[in-house]
Each structure stands twice: as C-alpha cells, then as structure tokens.
Coordinates of C-alpha atoms in Angstrom, one line a residue:
M1 CA 137.0 77.7 57.0
T2 CA 138.2 75.8 60.4
G3 CA 140.5 78.3 61.8
S4 CA 140.1 80.1 65.0
R5 CA 139.7 83.4 63.2
L6 CA 136.9 82.7 61.0
D7 CA 134.5 85.1 62.5
K8 CA 136.8 88.1 61.8
L9 CA 137.6 87.0 58.5
L10 CA 133.8 86.8 57.2
R11 CA 133.4 90.4 59.0
S12 CA 136.1 91.7 56.8
I13 CA 134.4 90.5 53.9
G14 CA 131.3 91.4 54.8
I15 CA 132.8 95.5 55.0
F16 CA 133.8 95.1 51.1
L17 CA 130.5 93.3 50.4
S18 CA 128.3 96.1 52.3
A19 CA 130.3 99.2 50.7
V20 CA 128.5 101.6 48.5
S21 CA 130.4 100.3 45.5
S22 CA 130.2 96.5 46.5
N23 CA 129.2 95.1 43.4
R24 CA 132.6 94.6 42.0
Y25 CA 133.7 92.8 45.3
L26 CA 130.3 90.9 45.4
V27 CA 130.9 89.6 41.7
E28 CA 134.5 88.8 42.7
F29 CA 133.6 87.0 45.6
L30 CA 130.6 84.9 44.1
E31 CA 132.8 83.9 41.2
V32 CA 135.6 82.1 43.3
G33 CA 132.6 80.2 45.1
G34 CA 131.7 82.7 48.0
A35 CA 127.9 81.5 48.5
L36 CA 128.7 77.6 48.5
T37 CA 131.5 78.1 50.8
L38 CA 129.4 80.3 53.2
L39 CA 126.5 77.5 53.1
E40 CA 129.1 74.7 53.5
I41 CA 130.0 76.7 56.9
L42 CA 126.5 76.2 58.1
A43 CA 127.0 72.5 57.7
L44 CA 130.4 71.9 59.6
K45 CA 130.1 70.8 63.0
K46 CA 133.6 72.1 64.0
I47 CA 132.7 75.7 63.6
E48 CA 131.2 77.5 66.3
E49 CA 127.9 79.1 66.1
E50 CA 129.2 82.8 66.3
D51 CA 130.7 82.0 62.9
K52 CA 127.6 80.8 61.4
K53 CA 125.9 83.7 62.1
E54 CA 128.2 85.8 60.4
S55 CA 127.9 83.6 57.4
I56 CA 124.4 83.8 57.8
K57 CA 124.9 87.7 57.8
L58 CA 126.6 87.6 54.5
L59 CA 124.1 85.3 52.8
Q60 CA 121.6 88.4 53.5
V61 CA 123.8 91.0 52.1
I62 CA 124.1 89.0 48.8
A63 CA 120.7 88.2 48.7
N64 CA 119.7 91.7 49.3
S65 CA 121.7 92.8 46.2
G66 CA 118.9 91.4 43.7
R67 CA 116.8 88.6 42.6
K68 CA 119.5 87.3 40.3
Y69 CA 121.8 87.1 43.7
K70 CA 118.8 85.3 45.3
E71 CA 118.4 82.7 42.6
L72 CA 122.3 81.7 42.9
I73 CA 121.8 80.8 46.7
C74 CA 118.6 78.9 45.8
E75 CA 120.5 77.3 43.1
S76 CA 123.4 76.1 45.2
Y77 CA 120.7 74.1 47.4
G78 CA 120.9 77.0 50.1
V79 CA 117.2 76.4 50.8
R80 CA 117.8 73.2 52.4
S81 CA 120.9 74.2 53.9
I82 CA 119.8 77.5 55.5
A83 CA 116.5 75.3 56.8
E84 CA 118.3 72.4 58.3
F85 CA 120.9 75.0 60.1
L86 CA 117.7 77.0 61.3
A87 CA 116.3 73.7 62.9
K88 CA 119.7 72.7 64.5
S89 CA 121.0 76.2 65.8
K90 CA 120.8 76.4 69.4
S91 CA 120.6 80.2 69.7
E92 CA 117.8 82.0 69.2
E93 CA 119.4 85.5 68.0
T94 CA 121.3 83.2 65.3
Q95 CA 117.4 81.5 64.4
E96 CA 116.1 84.9 64.0
E97 CA 119.0 86.1 61.6
V98 CA 118.2 83.0 59.5
Q99 CA 114.4 84.0 59.6
I100 CA 115.5 87.5 57.9
L101 CA 117.3 85.6 55.5
L102 CA 114.5 83.2 54.5
D103 CA 112.0 86.4 54.3
S104 CA 114.4 88.3 52.2
L105 CA 114.6 85.0 49.2
I106 CA 110.9 84.5 49.5
H107 CA 110.2 88.1 48.4
S108 CA 110.9 89.0 44.8
N109 CA 112.1 85.4 44.0
P110 CA 109.4 84.0 41.7
K111 CA 111.5 81.3 40.5
Y112 CA 112.4 79.8 43.5
Q113 CA 109.5 81.0 46.2
N114 CA 108.2 77.9 46.0
Q115 CA 111.3 76.2 46.8
V116 CA 111.6 78.5 50.1
Y117 CA 107.7 78.0 50.7
K118 CA 108.0 74.1 50.9
G119 CA 111.5 74.2 52.9
L120 CA 109.3 76.5 55.5
I121 CA 106.7 73.4 55.6
A122 CA 109.4 70.8 56.4
L123 CA 110.5 72.8 59.3
L124 CA 106.9 72.3 61.0
P125 CA 107.8 69.4 63.0
C126 CA 111.5 69.9 63.9
A127 CA 112.5 69.9 67.7
S128 CA 113.3 73.4 68.1
P129 CA 110.5 75.5 69.3
K130 CA 112.0 78.6 68.5
A131 CA 112.5 77.5 64.6
Q132 CA 108.7 76.1 64.6
Q133 CA 107.7 79.9 65.7
L134 CA 110.0 81.7 63.1
S135 CA 108.9 79.3 60.3
L136 CA 105.3 79.6 61.2
Q137 CA 105.6 83.4 61.1
T138 CA 107.5 83.6 57.8
L139 CA 105.1 81.1 56.4
R140 CA 102.4 83.5 56.6
T141 CA 104.3 86.0 54.4
A142 CA 105.0 83.3 52.3
Q143 CA 101.2 82.3 51.8
S144 CA 100.3 85.5 51.2
I145 CA 103.0 86.2 48.1
I146 CA 102.3 82.9 46.6
G147 CA 98.7 82.7 46.8
T148 CA 98.3 78.8 46.5
T149 CA 98.7 76.5 49.2
H150 CA 100.6 73.1 49.4
P151 CA 98.7 70.0 50.4
G152 CA 101.1 69.0 53.1
I153 CA 100.6 72.6 55.1
V154 CA 97.3 71.4 56.8
D155 CA 98.9 68.3 58.4
G156 CA 101.7 70.0 59.3
V157 CA 100.2 73.0 61.1
L158 CA 98.0 70.7 62.9
K159 CA 100.8 68.7 64.1
V160 CA 102.2 71.5 65.8
L161 CA 99.3 72.3 67.8
R162 CA 101.0 69.5 70.2
T163 CA 103.3 71.7 71.5
M164 CA 104.1 72.9 74.8
H165 CA 104.9 76.4 74.0
L166 CA 102.4 78.9 73.9
E167 CA 104.3 81.1 71.4
V168 CA 104.4 78.3 69.1
Q169 CA 100.7 77.5 69.2
Y170 CA 99.7 81.2 68.8
E171 CA 101.5 81.2 65.6
A172 CA 99.9 78.1 64.5
I173 CA 96.6 79.6 65.2
E174 CA 97.3 82.8 63.0
L175 CA 98.3 81.1 60.4
I176 CA 94.9 78.6 60.6
K177 CA 93.4 82.1 60.4
D178 CA 95.1 83.1 57.1
L179 CA 94.6 79.4 55.8
V180 CA 90.7 79.1 56.0
N181 CA 90.7 81.9 53.2
Y182 CA 92.5 79.4 50.7
D183 CA 91.2 76.1 49.3
V184 CA 92.4 73.9 52.0
C185 CA 89.7 75.2 54.3
P186 CA 87.5 72.1 54.1
A187 CA 90.6 69.9 54.9
L188 CA 91.8 72.2 58.0
L189 CA 88.0 72.5 59.4
K190 CA 87.7 68.9 59.2
G191 CA 91.2 68.1 60.5
L192 CA 90.6 70.6 63.7
V193 CA 86.9 68.9 64.4
A194 CA 88.7 65.7 64.1
L195 CA 91.2 66.6 66.8
L196 CA 89.0 67.1 69.7
R197 CA 88.5 63.0 69.6
P198 CA 92.1 61.5 69.6
S199 CA 91.8 58.4 67.5
F200 CA 92.6 55.1 69.5
E201 CA 95.2 54.2 67.0
E202 CA 97.7 57.0 68.0
T203 CA 96.9 56.5 71.5
S204 CA 97.3 52.9 71.9
K205 CA 100.7 53.4 69.8
Q206 CA 101.8 55.8 72.6
Q207 CA 100.5 53.8 75.2
S208 CA 102.7 50.5 73.9
Q209 CA 105.8 52.8 74.2
I210 CA 105.2 52.7 78.2
V211 CA 105.0 50.6 81.1
S212 CA 101.2 49.6 81.0
D213 CA 100.4 49.8 84.8
S214 CA 101.8 53.3 85.3
S215 CA 98.9 56.1 84.8
V216 CA 101.5 59.0 85.4
L217 CA 103.3 57.7 82.6
Q218 CA 100.4 57.0 80.3
L219 CA 99.2 60.3 81.0
T220 CA 102.7 62.1 79.9
A221 CA 102.6 59.6 76.6
H222 CA 98.8 61.2 76.0
L223 CA 99.9 64.6 76.7
P224 CA 100.9 65.7 73.1
L225 CA 97.2 64.7 71.9
F226 CA 95.5 66.4 74.9
L227 CA 97.6 69.4 74.3
Q228 CA 96.5 69.3 70.2
Q229 CA 92.9 68.8 71.3
A230 CA 92.6 71.8 73.8
A231 CA 94.3 73.9 70.9
A232 CA 92.0 72.3 68.4
A233 CA 89.1 73.6 70.8
K234 CA 90.6 77.1 71.1
A235 CA 91.2 77.2 67.3
I236 CA 87.8 76.4 66.2
G237 CA 86.1 78.8 68.7
I238 CA 88.5 81.8 67.4
L239 CA 87.3 80.7 63.7
A240 CA 84.1 80.7 64.8
R241 CA 83.9 84.2 66.5
G242 CA 85.7 85.6 63.6
N243 CA 83.3 84.3 60.8
T244 CA 79.9 82.9 61.4
S245 CA 79.9 80.9 57.8
L246 CA 82.8 79.1 59.4
A247 CA 80.6 78.2 62.4
E248 CA 77.7 76.7 60.2
E249 CA 80.2 75.1 58.1
M250 CA 82.0 73.1 61.6
L251 CA 78.1 72.3 62.4
H252 CA 77.8 69.9 59.6
L253 CA 81.1 68.3 60.6
R254 CA 79.6 67.6 64.0
V255 CA 81.7 69.9 66.0
V256 CA 79.0 70.3 68.8
H257 CA 79.3 66.2 69.7
S258 CA 83.2 66.6 69.6
L259 CA 83.1 69.5 71.8
M260 CA 81.0 67.9 74.2
A261 CA 83.5 64.6 74.2
A262 CA 86.5 66.9 74.6
M263 CA 84.5 68.5 77.6
G264 CA 84.2 64.9 79.2
N265 CA 88.1 64.6 79.1
M266 CA 88.9 64.7 82.9
D267 CA 92.5 63.7 82.3
H268 CA 93.4 67.2 80.6
S269 CA 91.4 70.3 82.3
N270 CA 92.9 72.9 79.5
S271 CA 91.0 70.8 76.8
Q272 CA 87.7 70.6 79.0
R273 CA 88.0 74.7 79.7
Q274 CA 88.6 75.5 76.1
A275 CA 85.6 73.2 74.5
S276 CA 83.4 74.4 77.1
L277 CA 83.9 78.3 75.9
T278 CA 83.7 77.6 72.3
L279 CA 80.3 75.2 72.9
E280 CA 79.1 78.3 74.6
Y281 CA 79.7 80.3 71.8
F282 CA 77.7 77.8 69.4
V283 CA 75.0 77.6 72.1
Q284 CA 74.5 81.2 72.4
L285 CA 74.7 81.7 68.4
F286 CA 72.6 78.7 67.3
P287 CA 69.2 77.9 69.1
V288 CA 69.2 74.5 67.7
V289 CA 72.6 73.6 69.0
E290 CA 71.2 75.1 72.6
E291 CA 68.6 72.7 72.4
H292 CA 70.2 69.9 71.7
V293 CA 72.8 70.4 74.3
R294 CA 70.5 71.2 77.0
R295 CA 68.5 67.8 75.7
S296 CA 71.6 65.7 75.9
M297 CA 73.2 67.2 79.2
G298 CA 69.8 67.4 81.4
E299 CA 69.0 70.5 83.2
E300 CA 71.0 70.2 86.0
L301 CA 74.4 69.9 84.2
Y302 CA 73.1 72.5 81.5
K303 CA 72.6 75.1 84.3
L304 CA 76.2 74.7 85.4
F305 CA 77.5 75.0 82.0
R306 CA 75.4 78.0 81.3
S307 CA 76.3 79.8 84.6
N308 CA 80.1 79.5 84.2
A309 CA 81.2 77.7 81.2
E310 CA 84.9 78.2 81.9
D311 CA 85.1 76.9 85.2
L312 CA 82.7 73.5 84.8
Y313 CA 85.3 71.5 84.5
V314 CA 86.2 72.1 88.1
K315 CA 81.9 71.4 89.1
I316 CA 81.6 68.3 87.5
D317 CA 81.8 64.9 88.7
S318 CA 83.0 61.8 86.7
I319 CA 79.2 60.6 85.9
Q320 CA 78.5 64.0 84.5
A321 CA 81.9 64.1 82.6
D322 CA 81.0 60.3 81.3
I323 CA 77.8 62.0 79.9
L324 CA 79.5 64.7 78.2
A325 CA 82.1 62.4 76.7
A326 CA 79.4 59.7 75.3
N327 CA 77.0 62.1 74.0
K328 CA 75.0 61.4 70.8
V329 CA 74.6 64.6 69.6
N330 CA 73.9 65.2 65.8
V331 CA 72.9 68.9 64.8
T332 CA 73.2 68.0 61.2
K333 CA 70.0 65.8 61.1
E334 CA 68.0 69.0 61.3
L335 CA 70.2 71.1 59.3
D336 CA 70.0 68.8 56.6
L337 CA 66.1 69.2 57.2
S338 CA 66.1 72.6 57.1
G339 CA 67.6 72.7 53.8
L340 CA 69.7 75.5 54.9
S341 CA 67.0 77.8 53.0
D342 CA 68.0 81.2 52.9
S343 CA 65.4 82.2 55.2
T344 CA 67.4 80.1 57.6
M345 CA 70.4 81.2 56.9
S346 CA 69.5 84.7 57.3
F347 CA 67.6 83.9 60.6
Y348 CA 71.1 82.8 61.6
F349 CA 73.5 85.1 60.3
G350 CA 71.8 87.8 58.4
H351 CA 72.1 87.9 54.6
C352 CA 75.3 86.0 53.0
N353 CA 76.8 86.3 49.7
Q354 CA 76.1 83.6 47.1
G355 CA 79.8 82.3 47.4
Q356 CA 79.1 81.6 51.3
V357 CA 75.8 79.6 50.3
A358 CA 78.0 77.5 47.8
Y359 CA 80.8 76.9 50.6
I360 CA 78.4 75.6 52.9
T361 CA 76.6 73.6 50.5
H362 CA 79.9 71.6 49.9
F363 CA 79.6 70.5 53.2
Q364 CA 75.9 69.5 53.4
K365 CA 76.8 67.0 49.9
E366 CA 80.0 65.8 51.7
A367 CA 77.6 64.7 55.0
V368 CA 75.3 63.1 52.9
E369 CA 77.7 61.0 50.9
E370 CA 79.2 60.0 54.4
K371 CA 75.8 58.6 55.6
E372 CA 75.4 56.9 52.0

C-alpha cells in the first residue's frame, strides 16, 4: 500500500471490477478485504493524492454494483473515512469524485442513508470551501430522499453563511430554500432573523482574541459575523419573494426591526445593501410595514430609501445610520391586534389554505408566549 506504483495497481484491479462479467472478481476482491483496504488507503498520510483518487473510483465501482455492496462499505465505517477524506483533500478533482461516491451511497441504501446524511451535516463546518460546497449540494439530494430532517442541520447551514466564498453561500441558500418545506422551518426562520443582529457575546469572544486598540483587526475579527449578517438578509429576501406566507411569518419575528438595524451597520456595506433591498420588498408588500418604517426613519431618510434602496448605504451619514441601528419598530403589535383575520390575510396575499393559516398562527402564539 505504500509502494511507488500503487495507482497502476489500483487501475489494474479496476479493469477486472469494471468488466462485463465482474461479479466473480468483485466477490473475490471483497472476500480478501478489498473494501477495507481501499478505505484504509484514504487515511494514510504517506500515500499520494492521485492514488487516493483511484481508491475512491474503485469504491464507486463497488457501490454501483448494488445495495448489499453499499451496505458493506457503510458497515466498514466507510462513511466516516470518506467524509474525512473529502474534508482534508487538497484536490478539487478528487473531491468531486468523492461527491459522486457519497451520492451513490445515499441512493438505494435505506439501511444506511441516515448515516450518510449525518456525515454530510458533520462536514459543513470543515475548513475546505470546496468540501462545503459539495456537501451542501449532496445534502439537498439526501434531504429529498430521506424526507425527515436532523435537528443539527439548521445550526450547520446557518454557520456556513459566514463563508467568504459566494459559491458556498449560494449552495447554503439553495438548501435553506428546500428546508423551509420541512418541520425545521420555524427554527430556520428564527435563526435567520437573529443573524441580522450579531450577538454581543459572540462579538466579545472574537474581540478578546485580538489587540483591542487596532480597529482594523477588530473589523477583521467581526468579519465572519458581518458576512453572515449580509447572507441572512439576502436569504430572507429570497424566501420572502418566493413565498408570501413566509414573509408574513417573519413579520412576527420582528424581521423589519432587525433589517433596519442591519442597515445601520456602517462597518459592512454589503450588510446594509442586502438588508435595504429586502426591507424594500417588505415595504412594497405590506402597507403596515411601510407606515412603521416611514415613521421610524423620518421623511428625509425615507425618501432616500424609496428613491434607491440598493445605494442607500452610500448616501446616509453616521446620524442616520444610528437612527436605523437604534430603531424600535414593532409591526407584530398591529398584526396581533388585527388577529390575522381571514379578511386581513386576503387583503395581503389573497386566499391561502388552512395549512398556511395554522402555520402563521404558530408564530402568533409564540410571540404572545414570549411577551408573557
């Protein structure tokens, strides 16, 4: 396994395993510990990346041979070995081969598909942007196959929004768009709105790791939270435009108040821009939001906002930013007073089904409980 011609040896085995009458060779290879050997190769530091790629390709051949072979790989702690290799691999080409293998293991493998699903969630915090991107893509497939959600997926996908890599952020938002159709939707919406106002504790932890008198280093320490804030504002806008009932649900979570606070973050222009664009949609959609925002901003700032929401961050001064950051907007009071009657709901979104009404009522009750 540490020889100089390991890649040729693996390719040679591949010729037999890929042959038309390969079943006999496959059985013989597995009987002598072939699958375990291939998985062990992935963990050895001395072995070249190219050799490990050949090992992944052989595991693909084995997995594609049928359900019992997928189960054999999973029973040999294969999911953990493969996931760890995906996180540590330095070659994007090899990582894409690993994704193909994980995708194969998630299909037609009911006994171990949850194990693969959990392995993909465990990959989300890894340091490799490519591994994160591929894990998120595969998770979307896995989620549609499994149907139920794991509680850890909400926290995992929200933390990915701290990324500086737009391709990873895109995949995270695509997964979020899928997840709002599952039981984790309330937790996901609440988490997204909370990200618009980064917690003081988390900011303090980051500050304590740097020199306190260096403003540049402080901004660098806060950057992941600001990136997450901007991505959350963007995701909220995408969800609201795609589903009006989700927009209504987020009103009960005080999304307007949080968006305006994000618009006042003069340390990160993209947070201001994304929050402004999303707030513009809420203002256009709900007359009650427009009234509250106008009152909170004042006529001059509101006119600037409505004339060009996207470029507002360029035009506002520090006093106007402070007005936005310190806003006290609370639309939920008026929504609670209206009782979200059928006529009000019809006014806002037209007729909606009973499922949507029940879903929105969930947020109403939660808001009342929080007040108590």
